[in-house]
């Protein structure tokens, strides 16, 4: 699964359901599972098994050193943007060499490719991996060492993945490699809830699941237990416009609920004004205090105007 919190809750449920012997079942995030595998076998890739895992600050420090050594303008090559390009490449299983090959004509991207190459070289010299390497290096380990892959294919004859709509290319590769022989994969997900494309998640993974695993049986869990009927029908009427989707009829058996207030705004200032006026109106009408209100916004920049 994707977060340590979800893995922790799942671990508790599995232990309660399975009881005796449940400790031998792995329940963890993709990254935690890969760390476990690499701690045993990364020496096949020329690293020591006591490797360090670099956090964001470590990555920035290393990149700063590389940009300085390569005499690249920090205004043109911002650390955060370069690290983001490197991370996206790793999530798509693109090596520094492939990155350079794909971007040979563009000066900026070619330089990023050279930085990526040097970055990986220095990570290895420091016996370190960054967060994205944890999964990418596990794929590399499996692809280059059939005996290691065979061991884990035999070890994990049933694989379950939560929130499958949020998977990226490298995570799907792990699932495909582990299930190559037995094809026993169960995934849970909802194409309507795919919101992490900016982090490399690829909605095609869930939409094309039945093509990659032809013997799939599909179970639709269409009842919504959280929301009122008005919310569910409004959301469904919007999602029906998606050009590609897994057909479903989502419904709720909760109360009908309040009608939805829809107010198109033509600027962020107007949006903030509409929200403030609505709070003022409700406060005067119902005689409530300001601490009875909550405003949810998508980006922190909106908070200033509000």
mmCIF file of N, CA and C in Angstrom, residues 77-209:
data_model
loop_
_atom_site.group_PDB
_atom_site.id
_atom_site.type_symbol
_atom_site.label_atom_id
_atom_site.label_comp_id
_atom_site.label_asym_id
_atom_site.label_seq_id
_atom_site.Cartn_x
_atom_site.Cartn_y
_atom_site.Cartn_z
ATOM 1 N N UNK A 77 19.038 26.198 -13.324
ATOM 2 C CA UNK A 77 18.906 24.823 -12.827
ATOM 3 C C UNK A 77 18.583 24.856 -11.333
ATOM 4 N N UNK A 78 17.301 25.055 -11.044
ATOM 5 C CA UNK A 78 16.870 25.119 -9.636
ATOM 6 C C UNK A 78 16.854 23.704 -9.047
ATOM 7 N N UNK A 79 17.397 23.584 -7.819
ATOM 8 C CA UNK A 79 17.522 22.251 -7.184
ATOM 9 C C UNK A 79 16.213 21.465 -7.205
ATOM 10 N N UNK A 80 15.145 22.144 -6.782
ATOM 11 C CA UNK A 80 13.861 21.455 -6.652
ATOM 12 C C UNK A 80 13.377 20.924 -8.008
ATOM 13 N N UNK A 81 13.531 21.763 -9.053
ATOM 14 C CA UNK A 81 13.065 21.370 -10.390
ATOM 15 C C UNK A 81 13.896 20.219 -10.952
ATOM 16 N N UNK A 82 15.222 20.284 -10.734
ATOM 17 C CA UNK A 82 16.107 19.220 -11.235
ATOM 18 C C UNK A 82 15.807 17.908 -10.513
ATOM 19 N N UNK A 83 15.659 17.986 -9.194
ATOM 20 C CA UNK A 83 15.335 16.769 -8.419
ATOM 21 C C UNK A 83 13.997 16.179 -8.861
ATOM 22 N N UNK A 84 13.054 17.063 -9.197
ATOM 23 C CA UNK A 84 11.743 16.604 -9.658
ATOM 24 C C UNK A 84 11.875 15.863 -10.992
ATOM 25 N N UNK A 85 12.705 16.384 -11.906
ATOM 26 C CA UNK A 85 12.926 15.714 -13.198
ATOM 27 C C UNK A 85 13.581 14.346 -13.010
ATOM 28 N N UNK A 86 14.548 14.301 -12.093
ATOM 29 C CA UNK A 86 15.237 13.029 -11.814
ATOM 30 C C UNK A 86 14.253 12.022 -11.216
ATOM 31 N N UNK A 87 13.424 12.507 -10.283
ATOM 32 C CA UNK A 87 12.435 11.641 -9.633
ATOM 33 C C UNK A 87 11.435 11.096 -10.659
ATOM 34 N N UNK A 88 10.954 11.972 -11.555
ATOM 35 C CA UNK A 88 9.999 11.541 -12.591
ATOM 36 C C UNK A 88 10.622 10.481 -13.493
ATOM 37 N N UNK A 89 11.898 10.671 -13.823
ATOM 38 C CA UNK A 89 12.598 9.692 -14.671
ATOM 39 C C UNK A 89 12.656 8.339 -13.976
ATOM 40 N N UNK A 90 13.011 8.352 -12.695
ATOM 41 C CA UNK A 90 13.109 7.088 -11.946
ATOM 42 C C UNK A 90 11.752 6.393 -11.835
ATOM 43 N N UNK A 91 10.687 7.194 -11.656
ATOM 44 C CA UNK A 91 9.345 6.610 -11.567
ATOM 45 C C UNK A 91 8.898 5.994 -12.885
ATOM 46 N N UNK A 92 9.531 6.410 -13.978
ATOM 47 C CA UNK A 92 9.228 5.831 -15.290
ATOM 48 C C UNK A 92 10.286 4.792 -15.694
ATOM 49 N N UNK A 93 11.170 4.444 -14.761
ATOM 50 C CA UNK A 93 12.248 3.471 -14.991
ATOM 51 C C UNK A 93 13.236 3.932 -16.068
ATOM 52 N N UNK A 94 13.482 5.244 -16.130
ATOM 53 C CA UNK A 94 14.416 5.793 -17.127
ATOM 54 C C UNK A 94 15.775 6.014 -16.458
ATOM 55 N N UNK A 95 16.798 5.351 -16.965
ATOM 56 C CA UNK A 95 18.157 5.479 -16.422
ATOM 57 C C UNK A 95 18.776 6.790 -16.914
ATOM 58 N N UNK A 96 19.894 7.234 -16.290
ATOM 59 C CA UNK A 96 20.567 8.457 -16.776
ATOM 60 C C UNK A 96 20.953 8.356 -18.249
ATOM 61 N N UNK A 97 21.425 7.191 -18.662
ATOM 62 C CA UNK A 97 21.845 6.992 -20.060
ATOM 63 C C UNK A 97 20.648 7.154 -21.013
ATOM 64 N N UNK A 98 19.502 6.559 -20.638
ATOM 65 C CA UNK A 98 18.283 6.686 -21.469
ATOM 66 C C UNK A 98 17.788 8.126 -21.482
ATOM 67 N N UNK A 99 17.888 8.784 -20.323
ATOM 68 C CA UNK A 99 17.463 10.186 -20.210
ATOM 69 C C UNK A 99 18.270 11.057 -21.183
ATOM 70 N N UNK A 100 19.596 10.835 -21.209
ATOM 71 C CA UNK A 100 20.477 11.600 -22.105
ATOM 72 C C UNK A 100 20.155 11.313 -23.569
ATOM 73 N N UNK A 101 19.886 10.066 -23.857
ATOM 74 C CA UNK A 101 19.568 9.659 -25.226
ATOM 75 C C UNK A 101 18.271 10.311 -25.707
ATOM 76 N N UNK A 102 17.277 10.356 -24.801
ATOM 77 C CA UNK A 102 15.964 10.921 -25.148
ATOM 78 C C UNK A 102 15.980 12.439 -25.267
ATOM 79 N N UNK A 103 16.975 13.100 -24.635
ATOM 80 C CA UNK A 103 16.983 14.558 -24.584
ATOM 81 C C UNK A 103 18.252 15.169 -25.164
ATOM 82 N N UNK A 104 18.834 14.497 -26.140
ATOM 83 C CA UNK A 104 20.125 14.955 -26.675
ATOM 84 C C UNK A 104 20.026 16.309 -27.381
ATOM 85 N N UNK A 105 18.837 16.643 -27.901
ATOM 86 C CA UNK A 105 18.701 17.888 -28.665
ATOM 87 C C UNK A 105 18.433 19.129 -27.835
ATOM 88 N N UNK A 106 18.018 18.961 -26.584
ATOM 89 C CA UNK A 106 17.637 20.111 -25.749
ATOM 90 C C UNK A 106 18.756 20.407 -24.743
ATOM 91 N N UNK A 107 19.304 21.630 -24.783
ATOM 92 C CA UNK A 107 20.455 21.975 -23.929
ATOM 93 C C UNK A 107 20.136 21.760 -22.447
ATOM 94 N N UNK A 108 19.016 22.312 -21.989
ATOM 95 C CA UNK A 108 18.669 22.253 -20.562
ATOM 96 C C UNK A 108 18.514 20.801 -20.095
ATOM 97 N N UNK A 109 17.704 20.032 -20.844
ATOM 98 C CA UNK A 109 17.453 18.645 -20.439
ATOM 99 C C UNK A 109 18.696 17.766 -20.576
ATOM 100 N N UNK A 110 19.543 18.096 -21.569
ATOM 101 C CA UNK A 110 20.799 17.343 -21.710
ATOM 102 C C UNK A 110 21.676 17.543 -20.479
ATOM 103 N N UNK A 111 21.721 18.799 -19.997
ATOM 104 C CA UNK A 111 22.503 19.099 -18.791
ATOM 105 C C UNK A 111 21.900 18.414 -17.562
ATOM 106 N N UNK A 112 20.566 18.397 -17.502
ATOM 107 C CA UNK A 112 19.892 17.689 -16.390
ATOM 108 C C UNK A 112 20.277 16.207 -16.430
ATOM 109 N N UNK A 113 20.347 15.641 -17.636
ATOM 110 C CA UNK A 113 20.764 14.243 -17.804
ATOM 111 C C UNK A 113 22.174 14.010 -17.282
ATOM 112 N N UNK A 114 23.069 14.963 -17.553
ATOM 113 C CA UNK A 114 24.455 14.856 -17.060
ATOM 114 C C UNK A 114 24.493 14.961 -15.536
ATOM 115 N N UNK A 115 23.644 15.855 -14.998
ATOM 116 C CA UNK A 115 23.541 15.993 -13.527
ATOM 117 C C UNK A 115 23.019 14.689 -12.930
ATOM 118 N N UNK A 116 21.979 14.107 -13.551
ATOM 119 C CA UNK A 116 21.380 12.846 -13.117
ATOM 120 C C UNK A 116 22.445 11.738 -13.083
ATOM 121 N N UNK A 117 23.270 11.699 -14.136
ATOM 122 C CA UNK A 117 24.339 10.697 -14.240
ATOM 123 C C UNK A 117 25.335 10.850 -13.081
ATOM 124 N N UNK A 118 25.747 12.092 -12.838
ATOM 125 C CA UNK A 118 26.714 12.377 -11.763
ATOM 126 C C UNK A 118 26.096 12.124 -10.392
ATOM 127 N N UNK A 119 24.814 12.458 -10.273
ATOM 128 C CA UNK A 119 24.063 12.267 -9.018
ATOM 129 C C UNK A 119 24.042 10.781 -8.641
ATOM 130 N N UNK A 120 23.734 9.916 -9.622
ATOM 131 C CA UNK A 120 23.697 8.472 -9.367
ATOM 132 C C UNK A 120 25.091 7.930 -9.036
ATOM 133 N N UNK A 121 26.090 8.476 -9.718
ATOM 134 C CA UNK A 121 27.475 8.036 -9.491
ATOM 135 C C UNK A 121 27.902 8.351 -8.052
ATOM 136 N N UNK A 122 27.578 9.575 -7.601
ATOM 137 C CA UNK A 122 27.972 9.976 -6.245
ATOM 138 C C UNK A 122 27.166 9.252 -5.170
ATOM 139 N N UNK A 123 25.891 8.985 -5.459
ATOM 140 C CA UNK A 123 25.085 8.193 -4.516
ATOM 141 C C UNK A 123 25.750 6.832 -4.286
ATOM 142 N N UNK A 124 26.169 6.204 -5.389
ATOM 143 C CA UNK A 124 26.790 4.877 -5.284
ATOM 144 C C UNK A 124 28.115 4.965 -4.521
ATOM 145 N N UNK A 125 28.908 6.012 -4.799
ATOM 146 C CA UNK A 125 30.179 6.205 -4.075
ATOM 147 C C UNK A 125 29.937 6.332 -2.573
ATOM 148 N N UNK A 126 28.799 6.960 -2.222
ATOM 149 C CA UNK A 126 28.450 7.164 -0.804
ATOM 150 C C UNK A 126 27.679 5.981 -0.210
ATOM 151 N N UNK A 127 27.515 4.914 -1.024
ATOM 152 C CA UNK A 127 26.710 3.751 -0.622
ATOM 153 C C UNK A 127 25.331 4.195 -0.115
ATOM 154 N N UNK A 128 24.687 5.023 -0.951
ATOM 155 C CA UNK A 128 23.398 5.601 -0.563
ATOM 156 C C UNK A 128 22.381 5.463 -1.687
ATOM 157 N N UNK A 129 21.101 5.445 -1.303
ATOM 158 C CA UNK A 129 19.981 5.454 -2.245
ATOM 159 C C UNK A 129 19.052 6.589 -1.850
ATOM 160 N N UNK A 130 18.383 7.184 -2.831
ATOM 161 C CA UNK A 130 17.317 8.112 -2.457
ATOM 162 C C UNK A 130 16.001 7.332 -2.445
ATOM 163 N N UNK A 131 14.916 8.016 -2.107
ATOM 164 C CA UNK A 131 13.623 7.357 -1.914
ATOM 165 C C UNK A 131 13.161 6.626 -3.177
ATOM 166 N N UNK A 132 13.344 7.269 -4.348
ATOM 167 C CA UNK A 132 12.906 6.654 -5.611
ATOM 168 C C UNK A 132 13.759 5.449 -5.982
ATOM 169 N N UNK A 133 15.046 5.481 -5.594
ATOM 170 C CA UNK A 133 15.943 4.351 -5.886
ATOM 171 C C UNK A 133 15.462 3.061 -5.231
ATOM 172 N N UNK A 134 14.796 3.184 -4.082
ATOM 173 C CA UNK A 134 14.404 1.984 -3.331
ATOM 174 C C UNK A 134 13.608 1.024 -4.214
ATOM 175 N N UNK A 135 12.684 1.584 -5.024
ATOM 176 C CA UNK A 135 11.884 0.721 -5.889
ATOM 177 C C UNK A 135 12.611 0.449 -7.202
ATOM 178 N N UNK A 136 13.227 1.487 -7.768
ATOM 179 C CA UNK A 136 13.916 1.310 -9.059
ATOM 180 C C UNK A 136 15.040 0.279 -8.949
ATOM 181 N N UNK A 137 15.800 0.325 -7.860
ATOM 182 C CA UNK A 137 16.915 -0.622 -7.690
ATOM 183 C C UNK A 137 16.401 -2.042 -7.440
ATOM 184 N N UNK A 138 15.213 -2.156 -6.845
ATOM 185 C CA UNK A 138 14.624 -3.487 -6.646
ATOM 186 C C UNK A 138 14.231 -4.091 -7.994
ATOM 187 N N UNK A 139 13.666 -3.248 -8.882
ATOM 188 C CA UNK A 139 13.346 -3.711 -10.244
ATOM 189 C C UNK A 139 14.629 -4.158 -10.948
ATOM 190 N N UNK A 140 15.684 -3.332 -10.830
ATOM 191 C CA UNK A 140 16.984 -3.652 -11.438
ATOM 192 C C UNK A 140 17.527 -4.981 -10.894
ATOM 193 N N UNK A 141 17.412 -5.153 -9.574
ATOM 194 C CA UNK A 141 17.872 -6.390 -8.927
ATOM 195 C C UNK A 141 17.136 -7.598 -9.493
ATOM 196 N N UNK A 142 15.807 -7.512 -9.593
ATOM 197 C CA UNK A 142 14.997 -8.617 -10.113
ATOM 198 C C UNK A 142 15.321 -8.916 -11.578
ATOM 199 N N UNK A 143 15.481 -7.848 -12.375
ATOM 200 C CA UNK A 143 15.726 -8.044 -13.813
ATOM 201 C C UNK A 143 17.094 -8.664 -14.084
ATOM 202 N N UNK A 144 18.068 -8.329 -13.242
ATOM 203 C CA UNK A 144 19.442 -8.794 -13.489
ATOM 204 C C UNK A 144 19.816 -10.075 -12.735
ATOM 205 N N UNK A 145 18.954 -10.500 -11.799
ATOM 206 C CA UNK A 145 19.285 -11.671 -10.980
ATOM 207 C C UNK A 145 18.092 -12.623 -10.891
ATOM 208 N N UNK A 146 17.948 -13.503 -11.887
ATOM 209 C CA UNK A 146 16.791 -14.408 -11.946
ATOM 210 C C UNK A 146 16.605 -15.235 -10.677
ATOM 211 N N UNK A 147 17.729 -15.620 -10.019
ATOM 212 C CA UNK A 147 17.589 -16.468 -8.824
ATOM 213 C C UNK A 147 16.950 -15.712 -7.658
ATOM 214 N N UNK A 148 17.262 -14.408 -7.543
ATOM 215 C CA UNK A 148 16.648 -13.585 -6.491
ATOM 216 C C UNK A 148 15.160 -13.415 -6.797
ATOM 217 N N UNK A 149 14.857 -13.095 -8.055
ATOM 218 C CA UNK A 149 13.450 -12.921 -8.461
ATOM 219 C C UNK A 149 12.658 -14.199 -8.211
ATOM 220 N N UNK A 150 13.232 -15.325 -8.587
ATOM 221 C CA UNK A 150 12.558 -16.619 -8.418
ATOM 222 C C UNK A 150 12.240 -16.888 -6.943
ATOM 223 N N UNK A 151 13.180 -16.529 -6.079
ATOM 224 C CA UNK A 151 12.979 -16.726 -4.640
ATOM 225 C C UNK A 151 11.736 -15.959 -4.167
ATOM 226 N N UNK A 152 11.601 -14.694 -4.583
ATOM 227 C CA UNK A 152 10.469 -13.877 -4.120
ATOM 228 C C UNK A 152 9.174 -14.231 -4.842
ATOM 229 N N UNK A 153 9.273 -14.705 -6.085
ATOM 230 C CA UNK A 153 8.066 -15.179 -6.775
ATOM 231 C C UNK A 153 7.481 -16.388 -6.050
ATOM 232 N N UNK A 154 8.372 -17.253 -5.574
ATOM 233 C CA UNK A 154 7.952 -18.432 -4.826
ATOM 234 C C UNK A 154 7.452 -18.036 -3.434
ATOM 235 N N UNK A 155 8.128 -17.055 -2.845
ATOM 236 C CA UNK A 155 7.794 -16.586 -1.485
ATOM 237 C C UNK A 155 6.414 -15.913 -1.463
ATOM 238 N N UNK A 156 6.129 -15.096 -2.499
ATOM 239 C CA UNK A 156 4.853 -14.363 -2.548
ATOM 240 C C UNK A 156 3.995 -14.898 -3.680
ATOM 241 N N UNK A 157 3.225 -15.934 -3.383
ATOM 242 C CA UNK A 157 2.398 -16.540 -4.429
ATOM 243 C C UNK A 157 1.044 -15.844 -4.559
ATOM 244 N N UNK A 158 0.759 -14.931 -3.628
ATOM 245 C CA UNK A 158 -0.468 -14.120 -3.695
ATOM 246 C C UNK A 158 -0.067 -12.680 -3.387
ATOM 247 N N UNK A 159 -0.438 -11.762 -4.262
ATOM 248 C CA UNK A 159 -0.046 -10.356 -4.090
ATOM 249 C C UNK A 159 -1.301 -9.491 -4.100
ATOM 250 N N UNK A 160 -1.395 -8.608 -3.107
ATOM 251 C CA UNK A 160 -2.540 -7.693 -3.033
ATOM 252 C C UNK A 160 -2.017 -6.261 -3.002
ATOM 253 N N UNK A 161 -2.659 -5.389 -3.770
ATOM 254 C CA UNK A 161 -2.237 -3.983 -3.814
ATOM 255 C C UNK A 161 -3.444 -3.087 -3.568
ATOM 256 N N UNK A 162 -3.272 -2.151 -2.639
ATOM 257 C CA UNK A 162 -4.327 -1.196 -2.310
ATOM 258 C C UNK A 162 -4.119 0.085 -3.124
ATOM 259 N N UNK A 163 -5.198 0.860 -3.338
ATOM 260 C CA UNK A 163 -5.134 2.170 -4.041
ATOM 261 C C UNK A 163 -4.372 2.037 -5.367
ATOM 262 N N UNK A 164 -4.772 1.074 -6.174
ATOM 263 C CA UNK A 164 -4.018 0.760 -7.390
ATOM 264 C C UNK A 164 -4.027 1.911 -8.408
ATOM 265 N N UNK A 165 -5.034 2.788 -8.314
ATOM 266 C CA UNK A 165 -5.083 3.912 -9.263
ATOM 267 C C UNK A 165 -3.925 4.894 -9.041
ATOM 268 N N UNK A 166 -3.243 4.782 -7.893
ATOM 269 C CA UNK A 166 -2.140 5.701 -7.577
ATOM 270 C C UNK A 166 -0.763 5.128 -7.922
ATOM 271 N N UNK A 167 -0.720 3.964 -8.562
ATOM 272 C CA UNK A 167 0.583 3.354 -8.876
ATOM 273 C C UNK A 167 1.236 4.035 -10.080
ATOM 274 N N UNK A 168 2.575 3.998 -10.089
ATOM 275 C CA UNK A 168 3.313 4.514 -11.245
ATOM 276 C C UNK A 168 3.991 3.341 -11.961
ATOM 277 N N UNK A 169 4.764 3.650 -12.985
ATOM 278 C CA UNK A 169 5.353 2.599 -13.841
ATOM 279 C C UNK A 169 6.264 1.658 -13.054
ATOM 280 N N UNK A 170 7.089 2.210 -12.177
ATOM 281 C CA UNK A 170 8.068 1.386 -11.466
ATOM 282 C C UNK A 170 7.383 0.453 -10.455
ATOM 283 N N UNK A 171 6.300 0.924 -9.822
ATOM 284 C CA UNK A 171 5.566 0.083 -8.865
ATOM 285 C C UNK A 171 4.848 -1.062 -9.579
ATOM 286 N N UNK A 172 4.277 -0.753 -10.733
ATOM 287 C CA UNK A 172 3.609 -1.805 -11.521
ATOM 288 C C UNK A 172 4.620 -2.849 -11.982
ATOM 289 N N UNK A 173 5.835 -2.404 -12.302
ATOM 290 C CA UNK A 173 6.890 -3.359 -12.700
ATOM 291 C C UNK A 173 7.167 -4.362 -11.593
ATOM 292 N N UNK A 174 7.207 -3.886 -10.347
ATOM 293 C CA UNK A 174 7.418 -4.785 -9.197
ATOM 294 C C UNK A 174 6.309 -5.837 -9.151
ATOM 295 N N UNK A 175 5.054 -5.386 -9.285
ATOM 296 C CA UNK A 175 3.903 -6.302 -9.230
ATOM 297 C C UNK A 175 3.985 -7.322 -10.374
ATOM 298 N N UNK A 176 4.295 -6.846 -11.580
ATOM 299 C CA UNK A 176 4.362 -7.749 -12.739
ATOM 300 C C UNK A 176 5.494 -8.764 -12.613
ATOM 301 N N UNK A 177 6.655 -8.305 -12.143
ATOM 302 C CA UNK A 177 7.798 -9.217 -12.000
ATOM 303 C C UNK A 177 7.507 -10.303 -10.961
ATOM 304 N N UNK A 178 6.932 -9.900 -9.820
ATOM 305 C CA UNK A 178 6.664 -10.869 -8.746
ATOM 306 C C UNK A 178 5.571 -11.876 -9.127
ATOM 307 N N UNK A 179 4.642 -11.446 -9.983
ATOM 308 C CA UNK A 179 3.504 -12.326 -10.286
ATOM 309 C C UNK A 179 3.632 -13.021 -11.640
ATOM 310 N N UNK A 180 4.808 -12.878 -12.272
ATOM 311 C CA UNK A 180 5.033 -13.395 -13.630
ATOM 312 C C UNK A 180 4.559 -14.845 -13.815
ATOM 313 N N UNK A 181 4.918 -15.695 -12.889
ATOM 314 C CA UNK A 181 4.596 -17.114 -13.038
ATOM 315 C C UNK A 181 3.173 -17.457 -12.674
ATOM 316 N N UNK A 182 2.705 -16.967 -11.522
ATOM 317 C CA UNK A 182 1.406 -17.432 -11.001
ATOM 318 C C UNK A 182 0.223 -16.527 -11.358
ATOM 319 N N UNK A 183 0.472 -15.253 -11.662
ATOM 320 C CA UNK A 183 -0.592 -14.301 -12.039
ATOM 321 C C UNK A 183 -1.670 -14.139 -10.957
ATOM 322 N N UNK A 184 -1.310 -14.423 -9.708
ATOM 323 C CA UNK A 184 -2.313 -14.282 -8.635
ATOM 324 C C UNK A 184 -2.184 -12.894 -8.006
ATOM 325 N N UNK A 185 -2.857 -11.933 -8.609
ATOM 326 C CA UNK A 185 -2.787 -10.547 -8.139
ATOM 327 C C UNK A 185 -4.197 -10.047 -7.866
ATOM 328 N N UNK A 186 -4.386 -9.444 -6.697
ATOM 329 C CA UNK A 186 -5.674 -8.821 -6.375
ATOM 330 C C UNK A 186 -5.399 -7.344 -6.098
ATOM 331 N N UNK A 187 -6.037 -6.459 -6.863
ATOM 332 C CA UNK A 187 -5.845 -5.028 -6.612
ATOM 333 C C UNK A 187 -7.184 -4.380 -6.272
ATOM 334 N N UNK A 188 -7.110 -3.354 -5.432
ATOM 335 C CA UNK A 188 -8.291 -2.580 -5.064
ATOM 336 C C UNK A 188 -8.032 -1.150 -5.510
ATOM 337 N N UNK A 189 -8.987 -0.542 -6.168
ATOM 338 C CA UNK A 189 -8.764 0.836 -6.599
ATOM 339 C C UNK A 189 -9.992 1.413 -7.253
ATOM 340 N N UNK A 190 -9.926 2.684 -7.584
ATOM 341 C CA UNK A 190 -11.056 3.392 -8.179
ATOM 342 C C UNK A 190 -10.512 4.438 -9.143
ATOM 343 N N UNK A 191 -10.772 4.239 -10.441
ATOM 344 C CA UNK A 191 -10.276 5.210 -11.430
ATOM 345 C C UNK A 191 -10.851 6.604 -11.188
ATOM 346 N N UNK A 192 -12.030 6.707 -10.536
ATOM 347 C CA UNK A 192 -12.611 8.017 -10.215
ATOM 348 C C UNK A 192 -11.780 8.779 -9.168
ATOM 349 N N UNK A 193 -10.941 8.043 -8.430
ATOM 350 C CA UNK A 193 -10.183 8.692 -7.344
ATOM 351 C C UNK A 193 -8.704 8.885 -7.687
ATOM 352 N N UNK A 194 -8.397 8.896 -8.972
ATOM 353 C CA UNK A 194 -6.996 9.064 -9.385
ATOM 354 C C UNK A 194 -6.642 10.551 -9.395
ATOM 355 N N UNK A 195 -5.873 10.998 -8.399
ATOM 356 C CA UNK A 195 -5.561 12.431 -8.290
ATOM 357 C C UNK A 195 -4.063 12.697 -8.166
ATOM 358 N N UNK A 196 -3.235 11.652 -8.326
ATOM 359 C CA UNK A 196 -1.797 11.844 -8.084
ATOM 360 C C UNK A 196 -0.951 11.793 -9.349
ATOM 361 N N UNK A 197 -1.519 12.211 -10.486
ATOM 362 C CA UNK A 197 -0.730 12.183 -11.726
ATOM 363 C C UNK A 197 0.499 13.094 -11.610
ATOM 364 N N UNK A 198 0.382 14.179 -10.800
ATOM 365 C CA UNK A 198 1.526 15.087 -10.630
ATOM 366 C C UNK A 198 2.682 14.401 -9.896
ATOM 367 N N UNK A 199 2.398 13.262 -9.248
ATOM 368 C CA UNK A 199 3.469 12.510 -8.575
ATOM 369 C C UNK A 199 3.849 11.255 -9.374
ATOM 370 N N UNK A 200 3.410 11.208 -10.629
ATOM 371 C CA UNK A 200 3.809 10.086 -11.485
ATOM 372 C C UNK A 200 2.795 8.958 -11.567
ATOM 373 N N UNK A 201 1.682 9.054 -10.817
ATOM 374 C CA UNK A 201 0.657 7.994 -10.891
ATOM 375 C C UNK A 201 0.069 7.967 -12.295
ATOM 376 N N UNK A 202 -0.171 6.756 -12.802
ATOM 377 C CA UNK A 202 -0.670 6.590 -14.165
ATOM 378 C C UNK A 202 -2.010 5.863 -14.127
ATOM 379 N N UNK A 203 -3.067 6.581 -14.493
ATOM 380 C CA UNK A 203 -4.427 6.007 -14.424
ATOM 381 C C UNK A 203 -4.587 4.792 -15.340
ATOM 382 N N UNK A 204 -3.746 4.703 -16.400
ATOM 383 C CA UNK A 204 -3.830 3.556 -17.319
ATOM 384 C C UNK A 204 -3.553 2.238 -16.595
ATOM 385 N N UNK A 205 -2.816 2.295 -15.487
ATOM 386 C CA UNK A 205 -2.505 1.059 -14.750
ATOM 387 C C UNK A 205 -3.773 0.347 -14.297
ATOM 388 N N UNK A 206 -4.763 1.121 -13.822
ATOM 389 C CA UNK A 206 -6.005 0.478 -13.374
ATOM 390 C C UNK A 206 -6.955 0.259 -14.562
ATOM 391 N N UNK A 207 -6.978 1.201 -15.519
ATOM 392 C CA UNK A 207 -7.882 1.054 -16.666
ATOM 393 C C UNK A 207 -7.498 -0.136 -17.537
ATOM 394 N N UNK A 208 -6.184 -0.405 -17.633
ATOM 395 C CA UNK A 208 -5.712 -1.500 -18.499
ATOM 396 C C UNK A 208 -5.365 -2.772 -17.721
ATOM 397 N N UNK A 209 -5.746 -2.822 -16.454
ATOM 398 C CA UNK A 209 -5.382 -3.966 -15.618
ATOM 399 C C UNK A 209 -5.839 -5.285 -16.230
#
